[in-house]
Short mmCIF file of C-alpha atoms in Angstrom, two decimals:
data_model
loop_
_atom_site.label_atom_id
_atom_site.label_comp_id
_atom_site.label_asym_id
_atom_site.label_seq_id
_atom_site.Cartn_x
_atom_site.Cartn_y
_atom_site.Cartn_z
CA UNK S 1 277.22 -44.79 -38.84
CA UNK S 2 276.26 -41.65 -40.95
CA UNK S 3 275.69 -39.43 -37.78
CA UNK S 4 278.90 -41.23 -36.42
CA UNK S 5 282.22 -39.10 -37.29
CA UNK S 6 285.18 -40.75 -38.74
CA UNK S 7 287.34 -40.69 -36.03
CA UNK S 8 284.77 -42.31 -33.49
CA UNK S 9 284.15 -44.73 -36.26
CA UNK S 10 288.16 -45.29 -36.72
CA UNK S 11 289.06 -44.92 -33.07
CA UNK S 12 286.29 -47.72 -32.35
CA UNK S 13 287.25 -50.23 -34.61
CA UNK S 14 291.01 -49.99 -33.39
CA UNK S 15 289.38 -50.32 -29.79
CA UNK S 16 287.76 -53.34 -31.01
CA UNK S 17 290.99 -54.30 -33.04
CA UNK S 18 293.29 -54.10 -29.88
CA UNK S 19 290.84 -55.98 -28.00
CA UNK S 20 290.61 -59.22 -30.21
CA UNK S 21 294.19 -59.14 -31.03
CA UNK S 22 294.99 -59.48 -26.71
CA UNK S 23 294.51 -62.93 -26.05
CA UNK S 24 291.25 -62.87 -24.46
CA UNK S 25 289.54 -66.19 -25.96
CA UNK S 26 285.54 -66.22 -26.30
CA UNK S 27 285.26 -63.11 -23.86
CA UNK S 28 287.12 -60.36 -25.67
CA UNK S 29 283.99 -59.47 -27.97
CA UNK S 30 282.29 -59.18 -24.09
CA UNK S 31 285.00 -56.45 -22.72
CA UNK S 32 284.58 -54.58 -26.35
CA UNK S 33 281.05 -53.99 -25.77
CA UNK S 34 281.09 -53.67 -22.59
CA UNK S 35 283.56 -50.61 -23.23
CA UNK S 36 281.00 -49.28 -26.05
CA UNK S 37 277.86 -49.58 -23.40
CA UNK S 38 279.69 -47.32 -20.86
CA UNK S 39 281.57 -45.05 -23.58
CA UNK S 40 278.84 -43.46 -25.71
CA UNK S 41 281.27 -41.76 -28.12
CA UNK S 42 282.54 -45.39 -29.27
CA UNK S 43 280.44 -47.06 -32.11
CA UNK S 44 279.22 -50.64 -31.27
CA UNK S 45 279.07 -51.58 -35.30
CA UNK S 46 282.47 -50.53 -35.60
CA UNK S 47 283.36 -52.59 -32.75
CA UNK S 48 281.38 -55.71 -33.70
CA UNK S 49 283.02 -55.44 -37.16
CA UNK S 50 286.65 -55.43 -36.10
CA UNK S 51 286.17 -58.24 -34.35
CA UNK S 52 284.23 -59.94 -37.53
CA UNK S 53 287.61 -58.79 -39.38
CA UNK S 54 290.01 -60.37 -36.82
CA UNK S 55 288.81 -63.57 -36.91
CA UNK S 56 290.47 -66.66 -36.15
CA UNK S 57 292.43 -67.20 -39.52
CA UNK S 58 293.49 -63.93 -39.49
CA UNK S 59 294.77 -64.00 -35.73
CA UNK S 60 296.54 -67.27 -35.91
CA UNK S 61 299.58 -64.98 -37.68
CA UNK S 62 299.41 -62.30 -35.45
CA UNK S 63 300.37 -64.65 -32.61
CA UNK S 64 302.88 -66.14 -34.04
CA UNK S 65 304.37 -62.80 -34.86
CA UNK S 66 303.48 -61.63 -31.32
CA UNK S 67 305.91 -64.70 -30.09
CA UNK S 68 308.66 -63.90 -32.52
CA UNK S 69 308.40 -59.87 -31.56
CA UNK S 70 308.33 -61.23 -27.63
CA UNK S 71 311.78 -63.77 -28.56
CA UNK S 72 313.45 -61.10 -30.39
CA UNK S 73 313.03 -58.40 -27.01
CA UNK S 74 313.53 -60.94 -24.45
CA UNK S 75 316.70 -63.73 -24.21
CA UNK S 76 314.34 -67.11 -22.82
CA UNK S 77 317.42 -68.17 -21.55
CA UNK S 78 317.38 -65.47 -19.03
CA UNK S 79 314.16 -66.62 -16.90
CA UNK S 80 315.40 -69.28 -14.27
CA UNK S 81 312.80 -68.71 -11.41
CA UNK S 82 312.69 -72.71 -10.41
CA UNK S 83 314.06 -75.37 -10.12
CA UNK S 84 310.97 -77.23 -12.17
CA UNK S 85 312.14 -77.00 -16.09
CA UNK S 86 308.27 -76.82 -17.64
CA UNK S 87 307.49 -73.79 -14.97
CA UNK S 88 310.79 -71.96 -16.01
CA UNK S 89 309.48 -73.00 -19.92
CA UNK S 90 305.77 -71.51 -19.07
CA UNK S 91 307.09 -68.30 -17.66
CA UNK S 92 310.00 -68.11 -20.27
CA UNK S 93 306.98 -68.48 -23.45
CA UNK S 94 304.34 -66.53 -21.50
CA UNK S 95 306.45 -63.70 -20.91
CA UNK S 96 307.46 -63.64 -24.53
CA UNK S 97 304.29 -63.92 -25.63
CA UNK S 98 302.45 -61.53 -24.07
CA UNK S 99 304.85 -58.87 -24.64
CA UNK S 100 305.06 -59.36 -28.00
CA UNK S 101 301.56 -59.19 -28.12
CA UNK S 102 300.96 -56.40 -26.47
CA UNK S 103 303.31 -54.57 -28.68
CA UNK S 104 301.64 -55.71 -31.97
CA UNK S 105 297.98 -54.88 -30.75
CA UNK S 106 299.19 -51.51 -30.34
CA UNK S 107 300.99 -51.50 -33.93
CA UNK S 108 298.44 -52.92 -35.80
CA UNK S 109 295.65 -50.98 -34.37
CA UNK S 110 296.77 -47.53 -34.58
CA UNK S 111 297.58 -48.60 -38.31
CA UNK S 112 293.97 -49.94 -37.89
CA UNK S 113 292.31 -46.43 -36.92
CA UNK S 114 294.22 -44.71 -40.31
CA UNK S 115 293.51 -47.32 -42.34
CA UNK S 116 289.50 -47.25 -40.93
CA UNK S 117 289.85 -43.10 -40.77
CA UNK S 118 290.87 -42.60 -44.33
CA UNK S 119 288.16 -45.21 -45.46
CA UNK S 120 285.26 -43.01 -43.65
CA UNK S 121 286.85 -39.98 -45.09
CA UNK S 122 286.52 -40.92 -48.36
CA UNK S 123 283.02 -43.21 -48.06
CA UNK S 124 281.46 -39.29 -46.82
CA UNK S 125 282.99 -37.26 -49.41
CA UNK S 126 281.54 -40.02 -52.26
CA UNK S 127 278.27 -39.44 -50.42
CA UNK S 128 278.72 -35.76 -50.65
CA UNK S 129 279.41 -35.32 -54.42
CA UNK S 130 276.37 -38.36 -55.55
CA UNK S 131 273.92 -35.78 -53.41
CA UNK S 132 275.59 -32.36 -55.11
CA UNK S 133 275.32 -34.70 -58.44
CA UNK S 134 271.19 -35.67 -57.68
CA UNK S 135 270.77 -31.59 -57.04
CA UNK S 136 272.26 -30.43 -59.91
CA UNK S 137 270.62 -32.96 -62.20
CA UNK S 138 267.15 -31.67 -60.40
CA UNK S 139 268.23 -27.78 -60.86
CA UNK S 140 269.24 -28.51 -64.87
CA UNK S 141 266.73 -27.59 -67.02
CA UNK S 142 266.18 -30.38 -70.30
CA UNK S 143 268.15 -29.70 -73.50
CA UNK S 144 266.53 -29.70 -76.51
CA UNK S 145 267.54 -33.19 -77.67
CA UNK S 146 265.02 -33.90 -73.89
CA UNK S 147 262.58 -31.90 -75.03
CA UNK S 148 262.05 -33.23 -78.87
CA UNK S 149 261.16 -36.61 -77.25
#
């Protein structure tokens, strides 16, 4: 992750963020790394770990919100295709769904990849100064209060 930059790092996890949020259950983890095995530049730990973050508990209100984003673009009433009521209902909900979805996965995973981004940013400038502060406690020479004992 060290060698990694932070946008790879960032842009991975929102890949990986996008990915579990799409309802793709038990094979979305799968498509992530399958991505990561034929895209070098995007970090498989970063993937693995968005999907560790978006985990079932934390998904269960991003659907909901995914249906309520879907009812609020599309009028249900609208989708009469048959003349069989629970087809009409399927279509009407799947529809819905899936576009409200669609839209949150991109929402919350760009905010994902700033959120990541400014974490990496800050993680390797730490790193920086606790190295600069090892050297210059190296380069110091003792005080006299060192020396006495």
């Amino acid at each position: 992750m060290e060698k990694t930059s932070s946008r790879a790092v960032a842009f991975s996890f929102a890949m990986g963020t996008f990915i579990a949020i799409l309802p793709t259950p038990g094979f979305g983890i799968f498509l992530a790394l399958l991505l990561a095995y034929f895209f070098k530049q995007l970090n498989s730990l970063s993937i693995v770990v968005s999907f560790a973050v978006w985990n079932p508990l934390l998904l269960a209100p991003v659907y909901l919100l995914s249906y309520k984003l879907g009812d609020w673009i599309f009028d249900p009433s609208l989708t009469l295709l048959t003349n069989i009521a629970w087809v009409n209902t399927s279509i009407a909900f799947l529809k819905t769904y899936l576009v409200g979805n669609a839209i949150a996965a991109v929402v919350i995973s760009t905010i994902c990849y700033f959120i990541v981004y400014k974490i990496m940013e800050a993680y390797k400038l730490k790193k920086v100064e606790r190295r600069n502060n090892r050297r210059i406690k190296n380069i110091t020479p003792p005080t006299q209060s060192e020396e006495a004992a």
